[in-house]
Amino acid sequence: MGSIDGEVTFSGIHDVAVGPHGTVYVTEALLPEVSVFTPEGHQLPPVGRAGQGPGEFEWGARSVGWRADTLWAHDVYKTNFFDPEGDPLRQVRFSVEVVEEGSRFGPGVPLADGTFLGGRGIIDWSQYAVGNDALAIRRFSETGEIVDTLAFVDWEGRFIDVARDDGSVIHQRHPMKLRQFEDPSATARATTPDGEAVVLVRDGDAGPGGEHFSLVKVASSGDTLLHRAIPYEPIPVTASEEDWWREAFAAWHAGDFGANQPGTAQRPPPVMERMRREAGAAFWAPDRHPPVRDVLAGQDGTIRLLRELTGERLARWEVYDSAGELIGVVAIDEGRSSTIPWSSRVKLLHAGLDDVWGVTIDDFDVPYLHRFQVHRDC
């Protein structure tokens, strides 16, 4: 689904959910509603509208999903709930500041027990980027009280400090580092569809069995449901790959990849060249590629991991069952899901054993939503 000027056009797809009867729900960039489609792709009246009351969105719906027979959709600092017909049921809204993490939290993904994973908003990039070796995955009540901390995500080395000519420093995200749970969309993908657990990946480490990374599933109660060491062969970052990453990071910092996007101001060429030079000088690459770049919890207990981005630019998705056993691999060698060159060939948003839903963009940067059939007899 999607086109430049046809019946169905998308502004930039954040998330996808499939309802009990196959109805498809899509959230889009800056669109204060949830787009709805039949299983065949025909557009239906949207869910929600612009505003601040129940069933209304101020900035645009981000994550979307189902809890039993209730549709939920997350916006900045609030989550709306709808009945199967799309009528608003209630809205949960709060805003909790955590100064030491430079963040403010609202209700993000609703969990099965009625609590919420915190939806993080950055209010102080300097504090957010420095001084934190780990960031907490917190669980909140409906009224905004911190119930507990489910886990911590390693945060060391997640930023590149770009020194500017005027002596100031800009903290930029490192493009090679996994940033799980940094934004609500990533949090939703790593939360099991039933809201019972979240899936984490801990970076590679050496142990008695050799190099491995850890696949972890933590229940909303805090209990560890799965902790499996996945052996892997570390892939060194070659000199040519480091040069590619440095050039791509410098171009991204300068604004090359957003220059043609709607609402993006074009910087003067001398400013872009200065920013490109500053970022190129600041870039550093790890000795080895981080083993996992993205996580998607499937509808059927499966877990999909997007592996290393090497010189071949393959999008290699590994599929694990609920016990953490590898059951299949899909390697995608064409397409792109973003103007940013290190993004996945296909951005997977919804997955089961029989089909997966993902997003790509065409040569004009127009987004398309795809449903792929999975053949398990390969």
Tab-separated table of C-alpha atoms in Angstrom:
chain	number	residue	atom	x	y	z
A	1	MET	CA	0.000	0.000	0.000
A	2	GLY	CA	1.175	3.494	-0.807
A	3	SER	CA	1.714	5.846	-3.731
A	4	ILE	CA	2.849	9.339	-4.646
A	5	ASP	CA	-0.617	10.699	-5.399
A	6	GLY	CA	-3.001	7.733	-5.417
A	7	GLU	CA	-5.854	6.657	-3.168
A	8	VAL	CA	-3.541	5.663	-0.295
A	9	THR	CA	-0.541	7.843	0.527
A	10	PHE	CA	1.555	7.807	3.695
A	11	SER	CA	3.432	10.652	5.344
A	12	GLY	CA	5.933	8.404	7.123
A	13	ILE	CA	4.905	5.198	8.891
A	14	HIS	CA	5.653	4.818	12.612
A	15	ASP	CA	3.878	1.597	13.529
A	16	VAL	CA	1.447	-1.081	12.333
A	17	ALA	CA	-1.046	-3.257	14.188
A	18	VAL	CA	-3.384	-5.943	12.844
A	19	GLY	CA	-6.754	-6.283	14.549
A	20	PRO	CA	-8.630	-9.457	15.492
A	21	HIS	CA	-10.402	-9.627	12.101
A	22	GLY	CA	-7.428	-8.644	9.958
A	23	THR	CA	-8.125	-4.899	9.974
A	24	VAL	CA	-4.876	-2.935	9.631
A	25	TYR	CA	-4.086	0.099	11.807
A	26	VAL	CA	-1.253	2.467	10.844
A	27	THR	CA	0.254	5.446	12.678
A	28	GLU	CA	1.993	8.126	10.618
A	29	ALA	CA	4.321	11.048	11.209
A	30	LEU	CA	2.496	14.195	12.413
A	31	LEU	CA	-0.916	12.677	11.650
A	32	PRO	CA	-3.247	13.109	14.680
A	33	GLU	CA	-5.226	9.940	14.001
A	34	VAL	CA	-4.799	6.234	13.288
A	35	SER	CA	-5.289	5.231	9.649
A	36	VAL	CA	-7.448	2.116	9.168
A	37	PHE	CA	-7.569	-0.364	6.249
A	38	THR	CA	-9.428	-3.534	5.385
A	39	PRO	CA	-7.369	-6.749	5.050
A	40	GLU	CA	-7.441	-6.119	1.275
A	41	GLY	CA	-5.977	-2.621	1.671
A	42	HIS	CA	-9.057	-0.429	1.229
A	43	GLN	CA	-9.101	2.663	3.415
A	44	LEU	CA	-11.685	2.985	6.205
A	45	PRO	CA	-12.549	5.996	8.402
A	46	PRO	CA	-9.665	6.815	10.745
A	47	VAL	CA	-9.621	6.363	14.524
A	48	GLY	CA	-9.078	9.463	16.648
A	49	ARG	CA	-8.687	13.109	15.714
A	50	ALA	CA	-6.690	16.237	16.582
A	51	GLY	CA	-7.142	17.670	20.061
A	52	GLN	CA	-6.352	17.085	23.723
A	53	GLY	CA	-9.351	15.139	25.000
A	54	PRO	CA	-10.023	11.390	25.095
A	55	GLY	CA	-9.410	9.814	21.706
A	56	GLU	CA	-7.527	12.884	20.464
A	57	PHE	CA	-3.869	13.408	19.522
A	58	GLU	CA	-1.849	16.595	19.786
A	59	TRP	CA	1.296	15.681	17.848
A	60	GLY	CA	0.459	12.509	15.996
A	61	ALA	CA	-0.041	8.904	16.989
A	62	ARG	CA	3.170	6.897	17.401
A	63	SER	CA	2.891	3.313	18.625
A	64	VAL	CA	-0.323	1.317	18.200
A	65	GLY	CA	-1.508	-2.105	19.325
A	66	TRP	CA	-4.248	-4.238	20.848
A	67	ARG	CA	-4.972	-5.394	24.390
A	68	ALA	CA	-7.708	-8.038	24.138
A	69	ASP	CA	-10.578	-6.193	22.384
A	70	THR	CA	-9.194	-2.690	23.012
A	71	LEU	CA	-7.105	-0.634	20.579
A	72	TRP	CA	-4.450	1.629	22.116
A	73	ALA	CA	-2.355	4.356	20.493
A	74	HIS	CA	0.459	6.347	22.062
A	75	ASP	CA	1.040	10.076	21.627
A	76	VAL	CA	3.473	12.371	23.452
A	77	TYR	CA	2.779	11.978	27.197
A	78	LYS	CA	-0.546	10.210	26.718
A	79	THR	CA	-2.077	6.948	25.525
A	80	ASN	CA	-5.602	6.688	24.106
A	81	PHE	CA	-7.831	3.606	24.244
A	82	PHE	CA	-10.603	2.800	21.736
A	83	ASP	CA	-13.270	0.111	21.424
A	84	PRO	CA	-13.333	-2.202	18.343
A	85	GLU	CA	-15.554	0.305	16.503
A	86	GLY	CA	-13.003	3.079	17.012
A	87	ASP	CA	-14.932	5.029	19.641
A	88	PRO	CA	-12.797	6.537	22.446
A	89	LEU	CA	-12.891	4.786	25.798
A	90	ARG	CA	-10.398	6.693	27.952
A	91	GLN	CA	-7.102	8.525	27.942
A	92	VAL	CA	-4.161	8.071	30.305
A	93	ARG	CA	-1.983	11.147	30.617
A	94	PHE	CA	0.968	12.059	32.847
A	95	SER	CA	4.377	13.695	32.619
A	96	VAL	CA	7.168	12.673	34.985
A	97	GLU	CA	10.610	14.280	34.837
A	98	VAL	CA	13.760	12.266	35.580
A	99	VAL	CA	16.441	14.947	35.803
A	100	GLU	CA	19.462	12.647	35.966
A	101	GLU	CA	18.519	11.144	32.590
A	102	GLY	CA	17.554	14.448	30.956
A	103	SER	CA	14.169	12.881	30.222
A	104	ARG	CA	10.462	13.262	30.784
A	105	PHE	CA	8.208	10.202	30.743
A	106	GLY	CA	4.594	9.734	29.765
A	107	PRO	CA	2.491	6.580	29.468
A	108	GLY	CA	3.927	4.497	26.629
A	109	VAL	CA	3.088	0.890	25.858
A	110	PRO	CA	0.295	-0.442	28.123
A	111	LEU	CA	1.236	-3.682	29.858
A	112	ALA	CA	-1.029	-6.609	30.612
A	113	ASP	CA	-1.289	-5.778	34.329
A	114	GLY	CA	-2.584	-2.234	33.721
A	115	THR	CA	0.732	-0.444	34.162
A	116	PHE	CA	2.692	1.329	31.424
A	117	LEU	CA	6.221	1.308	30.127
A	118	GLY	CA	7.524	4.850	30.242
A	119	GLY	CA	7.466	6.705	26.934
A	120	ARG	CA	10.658	8.736	26.985
A	121	GLY	CA	10.916	12.332	25.789
A	122	ILE	CA	14.294	14.107	25.823
A	123	ILE	CA	14.240	17.512	27.510
A	124	ASP	CA	18.001	17.942	28.133
A	125	TRP	CA	20.216	16.361	25.485
A	126	SER	CA	23.423	17.230	27.334
A	127	GLN	CA	22.327	15.465	30.529
A	128	TYR	CA	20.824	12.596	28.542
A	129	ALA	CA	24.009	11.929	26.597
A	130	VAL	CA	26.629	12.138	29.343
A	131	GLY	CA	27.100	10.626	32.771
A	132	ASN	CA	24.790	7.645	32.211
A	133	ASP	CA	26.355	4.209	31.873
A	134	ALA	CA	22.893	2.634	31.920
A	135	LEU	CA	19.323	3.794	31.417
A	136	ALA	CA	16.380	2.361	33.330
A	137	ILE	CA	13.331	0.735	31.754
A	138	ARG	CA	10.668	1.935	34.160
A	139	ARG	CA	7.104	0.844	34.758
A	140	PHE	CA	4.522	3.488	35.705
A	141	SER	CA	1.031	3.456	37.170
A	142	GLU	CA	-1.869	5.158	35.361
A	143	THR	CA	-1.339	8.255	37.489
A	144	GLY	CA	2.408	8.513	36.819
A	145	GLU	CA	3.969	6.907	39.890
A	146	ILE	CA	7.098	4.861	39.189
A	147	VAL	CA	6.100	1.305	40.102
A	148	ASP	CA	9.483	-0.341	39.574
A	149	THR	CA	12.419	-0.753	37.197
A	150	LEU	CA	12.236	-3.799	34.942
A	151	ALA	CA	15.823	-3.690	33.681
A	152	PHE	CA	18.721	-1.472	32.729
A	153	VAL	CA	20.014	-0.934	29.206
A	154	ASP	CA	23.747	-0.422	28.672
A	155	TRP	CA	24.311	3.189	27.614
A	156	GLU	CA	28.101	3.512	27.591
A	157	GLY	CA	29.555	4.765	24.310
A	158	ARG	CA	26.157	5.522	22.759
A	159	PHE	CA	27.078	9.076	21.714
A	160	ILE	CA	29.711	10.894	19.695
A	161	ASP	CA	30.838	14.262	21.054
A	162	VAL	CA	31.115	16.621	18.101
A	163	ALA	CA	33.331	19.605	18.979
A	164	ARG	CA	32.292	22.775	17.188
A	165	ASP	CA	34.539	25.599	16.044
A	166	ASP	CA	33.025	27.917	18.671
A	167	GLY	CA	34.148	25.595	21.483
A	168	SER	CA	30.760	24.054	22.238
A	169	VAL	CA	30.011	20.322	22.000
A	170	ILE	CA	27.043	18.542	20.420
A	171	HIS	CA	26.233	15.020	21.648
A	172	GLN	CA	25.082	12.957	18.677
A	173	ARG	CA	23.752	9.402	18.694
A	174	HIS	CA	26.314	6.869	17.535
A	175	PRO	CA	24.862	5.274	14.369
A	176	MET	CA	26.507	1.890	15.021
A	177	LYS	CA	25.166	1.417	18.539
A	178	LEU	CA	21.880	-0.249	19.466
A	179	ARG	CA	19.558	2.285	21.126
A	180	GLN	CA	16.867	0.013	22.415
A	181	PHE	CA	14.043	1.693	24.381
A	182	GLU	CA	15.210	5.173	23.426
A	183	ASP	CA	11.943	6.067	21.715
A	184	PRO	CA	8.343	4.822	22.028
A	185	SER	CA	8.323	3.123	18.620
A	186	ALA	CA	11.362	0.991	19.486
A	187	THR	CA	9.844	0.200	22.882
A	188	ALA	CA	6.620	-0.991	21.259
A	189	ARG	CA	8.471	-3.292	18.848
A	190	ALA	CA	10.399	-4.907	21.688
A	191	THR	CA	7.306	-5.394	23.873
A	192	THR	CA	5.423	-8.637	23.345
A	193	PRO	CA	2.037	-7.983	21.679
A	194	ASP	CA	0.152	-9.263	24.732
A	195	GLY	CA	1.942	-6.753	26.973
A	196	GLU	CA	3.292	-9.497	29.222
A	197	ALA	CA	7.024	-8.913	28.669
A	198	VAL	CA	9.782	-6.915	27.024
A	199	VAL	CA	12.689	-8.336	25.023
A	200	LEU	CA	16.244	-7.081	25.546
A	201	VAL	CA	19.546	-7.748	23.828
A	202	ARG	CA	22.741	-7.310	25.780
A	203	ASP	CA	25.887	-6.666	23.764
A	204	GLY	CA	28.550	-9.258	23.089
A	205	ASP	CA	30.735	-10.674	25.828
A	206	ALA	CA	33.282	-13.450	26.250
A	207	GLY	CA	32.515	-16.490	28.383
A	208	PRO	CA	33.401	-20.162	28.792
A	209	GLY	CA	31.649	-20.975	25.529
A	210	GLY	CA	33.279	-18.157	23.560
A	211	GLU	CA	31.810	-14.898	22.302
A	212	HIS	CA	28.078	-14.427	22.735
A	213	PHE	CA	25.342	-11.863	23.143
A	214	SER	CA	22.373	-12.361	25.454
A	215	LEU	CA	18.721	-12.571	24.463
A	216	VAL	CA	16.603	-11.673	27.496
A	217	LYS	CA	12.846	-11.555	28.062
A	218	VAL	CA	11.635	-9.829	31.230
A	219	ALA	CA	8.018	-10.141	32.420
A	220	SER	CA	6.073	-7.018	33.392
A	221	SER	CA	6.282	-8.354	36.956
A	222	GLY	CA	10.069	-8.158	36.763
A	223	ASP	CA	10.701	-11.902	36.525
A	224	THR	CA	13.179	-13.113	33.914
A	225	LEU	CA	11.358	-15.428	31.512
A	226	LEU	CA	14.252	-16.054	29.131
A	227	HIS	CA	17.994	-15.509	29.303
A	228	ARG	CA	19.860	-17.203	26.504
A	229	ALA	CA	23.455	-16.760	25.422
A	230	ILE	CA	23.594	-16.648	21.602
A	231	PRO	CA	27.049	-17.593	20.295
A	232	TYR	CA	28.366	-15.549	17.417
A	233	GLU	CA	31.553	-14.779	15.536
A	234	PRO	CA	32.534	-11.132	16.101
A	235	ILE	CA	32.957	-9.192	12.852
A	236	PRO	CA	35.797	-6.648	12.931
A	237	VAL	CA	35.133	-3.191	11.507
A	238	THR	CA	37.420	-2.835	8.496
A	239	ALA	CA	39.156	0.393	7.544
A	240	SER	CA	36.933	0.827	4.488
A	241	GLU	CA	33.803	0.265	6.592
A	242	GLU	CA	34.981	2.824	9.131
A	243	ASP	CA	35.501	5.324	6.308
A	244	TRP	CA	31.971	4.634	5.039
A	245	TRP	CA	30.449	5.101	8.499
A	246	ARG	CA	32.426	8.304	9.062
A	247	GLU	CA	31.292	9.790	5.753
A	248	ALA	CA	27.665	8.749	6.325
A	249	PHE	CA	27.641	10.086	9.905
A	250	ALA	CA	29.150	13.406	8.812
A	251	ALA	CA	26.552	13.750	6.044
A	252	TRP	CA	23.722	12.949	8.470
A	253	HIS	CA	25.037	15.463	11.030
A	254	ALA	CA	25.252	18.140	8.343
A	255	GLY	CA	21.645	17.510	7.298
A	256	ASP	CA	22.146	15.877	3.897
A	257	PHE	CA	19.572	13.131	4.408
A	258	GLY	CA	16.824	15.425	5.641
A	259	ALA	CA	17.355	18.270	3.195
A	260	ASN	CA	14.463	17.239	0.961
A	261	GLN	CA	12.046	16.225	3.709
A	262	PRO	CA	8.880	18.317	4.279
A	263	GLY	CA	9.291	20.842	7.073
A	264	THR	CA	13.089	20.568	7.110
A	265	ALA	CA	14.944	23.854	6.817
A	266	GLN	CA	17.841	23.863	4.351
A	267	ARG	CA	21.105	24.964	5.945
A	268	PRO	CA	23.434	27.278	3.995
A	269	PRO	CA	26.136	25.254	2.171
A	270	PRO	CA	29.044	26.756	4.202
A	271	VAL	CA	27.304	25.730	7.432
A	272	MET	CA	26.732	22.198	6.142
A	273	GLU	CA	30.368	21.862	5.117
A	274	ARG	CA	31.549	23.039	8.532
A	275	MET	CA	29.225	20.597	10.301
A	276	ARG	CA	30.337	17.784	8.003
A	277	ARG	CA	33.985	18.488	8.804
A	278	GLU	CA	33.349	18.673	12.565
A	279	ALA	CA	31.430	15.390	12.600
A	280	GLY	CA	33.996	13.584	10.463
A	281	ALA	CA	36.772	14.612	12.838
A	282	ALA	CA	34.782	13.448	15.891
A	283	PHE	CA	33.611	10.073	14.551
A	284	TRP	CA	35.035	6.892	16.048
A	285	ALA	CA	34.189	3.280	15.269
A	286	PRO	CA	34.206	0.315	17.646
A	287	ASP	CA	36.646	-2.501	16.971
A	288	ARG	CA	33.811	-4.848	16.029
A	289	HIS	CA	30.284	-4.522	14.723
A	290	PRO	CA	27.632	-4.654	17.475
A	291	PRO	CA	25.903	-8.007	16.917
A	292	VAL	CA	22.267	-6.773	16.940
A	293	ARG	CA	20.747	-3.565	15.541
A	294	ASP	CA	17.014	-4.005	16.110
A	295	VAL	CA	14.514	-6.229	17.921
A	296	LEU	CA	10.954	-7.193	17.001
A	297	ALA	CA	8.747	-9.305	19.282
A	298	GLY	CA	6.363	-11.354	17.137
A	299	GLN	CA	2.681	-12.126	17.568
A	300	ASP	CA	3.370	-15.828	18.143
A	301	GLY	CA	6.176	-15.705	20.700
A	302	THR	CA	8.888	-15.456	18.061
A	303	ILE	CA	11.666	-12.877	18.300
A	304	ARG	CA	13.348	-11.288	15.285
A	305	LEU	CA	16.823	-9.785	15.549
A	306	LEU	CA	18.401	-7.545	12.908
A	307	ARG	CA	22.081	-8.466	12.828
A	308	GLU	CA	25.248	-6.540	11.902
A	309	LEU	CA	25.422	-4.062	9.041
A	310	THR	CA	28.623	-4.913	7.181
A	311	GLY	CA	30.030	-3.847	3.829
A	312	GLU	CA	27.493	-5.971	1.946
A	313	ARG	CA	24.667	-3.812	3.413
A	314	LEU	CA	22.483	-6.894	3.922
A	315	ALA	CA	19.487	-6.727	6.254
A	316	ARG	CA	19.893	-10.081	7.980
A	317	TRP	CA	16.925	-10.894	10.220
A	318	GLU	CA	17.242	-13.945	12.448
A	319	VAL	CA	14.081	-15.576	13.806
A	320	TYR	CA	14.088	-17.203	17.259
A	321	ASP	CA	11.307	-19.192	18.901
A	322	SER	CA	9.974	-18.538	22.397
A	323	ALA	CA	12.779	-20.631	23.907
A	324	GLY	CA	15.487	-18.633	22.160
A	325	GLU	CA	16.270	-21.278	19.526
A	326	LEU	CA	17.174	-20.098	16.026
A	327	ILE	CA	14.491	-21.301	13.592
A	328	GLY	CA	15.139	-19.260	10.447
A	329	VAL	CA	16.993	-16.450	8.708
A	330	VAL	CA	15.905	-13.893	6.118
A	331	ALA	CA	18.571	-11.884	4.278
A	332	ILE	CA	17.311	-8.864	2.303
A	333	ASP	CA	19.717	-7.324	-0.202
A	334	GLU	CA	17.626	-4.610	-1.860
A	335	GLY	CA	15.343	-1.727	-0.953
A	336	ARG	CA	15.624	0.912	1.769
A	337	SER	CA	13.373	2.011	4.608
A	338	SER	CA	14.777	5.499	5.205
A	339	THR	CA	16.884	8.213	3.606
A	340	ILE	CA	19.520	7.421	6.256
A	341	PRO	CA	21.945	4.949	4.626
A	342	TRP	CA	22.434	2.724	7.684
A	343	SER	CA	18.717	2.028	8.097
A	344	SER	CA	17.438	-1.474	7.402
A	345	ARG	CA	16.475	-2.489	3.868
A	346	VAL	CA	12.984	-3.161	5.235
A	347	LYS	CA	11.753	-1.801	8.562
A	348	LEU	CA	9.786	-4.656	10.120
A	349	LEU	CA	6.919	-3.527	12.368
A	350	HIS	CA	4.618	-6.529	12.820
A	351	ALA	CA	5.449	-10.216	12.550
A	352	GLY	CA	4.040	-13.708	12.912
A	353	LEU	CA	5.040	-17.127	11.655
A	354	ASP	CA	2.981	-16.786	8.469
A	355	ASP	CA	3.470	-13.134	7.526
A	356	VAL	CA	5.352	-9.962	8.374
A	357	TRP	CA	4.568	-6.290	7.788
A	358	GLY	CA	7.274	-3.815	6.895
A	359	VAL	CA	7.990	-0.413	5.390
A	360	THR	CA	10.202	0.712	2.498
A	361	ILE	CA	10.575	3.965	0.564
A	362	ASP	CA	10.948	4.401	-3.186
A	363	ASP	CA	13.340	6.550	-5.223
A	364	PHE	CA	11.206	9.618	-4.410
A	365	ASP	CA	11.337	8.817	-0.650
A	366	VAL	CA	7.625	7.896	-0.674
A	367	PRO	CA	6.813	5.250	1.985
A	368	TYR	CA	5.078	1.969	1.176
A	369	LEU	CA	3.598	-0.603	3.527
A	370	HIS	CA	4.160	-4.255	2.604
A	371	ARG	CA	2.784	-7.554	3.790
A	372	PHE	CA	5.152	-10.442	3.116
A	373	GLN	CA	4.211	-14.116	3.229
A	374	VAL	CA	6.613	-16.325	5.161
A	375	HIS	CA	7.581	-19.669	3.631
A	376	ARG	CA	8.803	-21.923	6.406
A	377	ASP	CA	9.726	-24.846	4.172
A	378	CYS	CA	12.793	-23.086	2.700
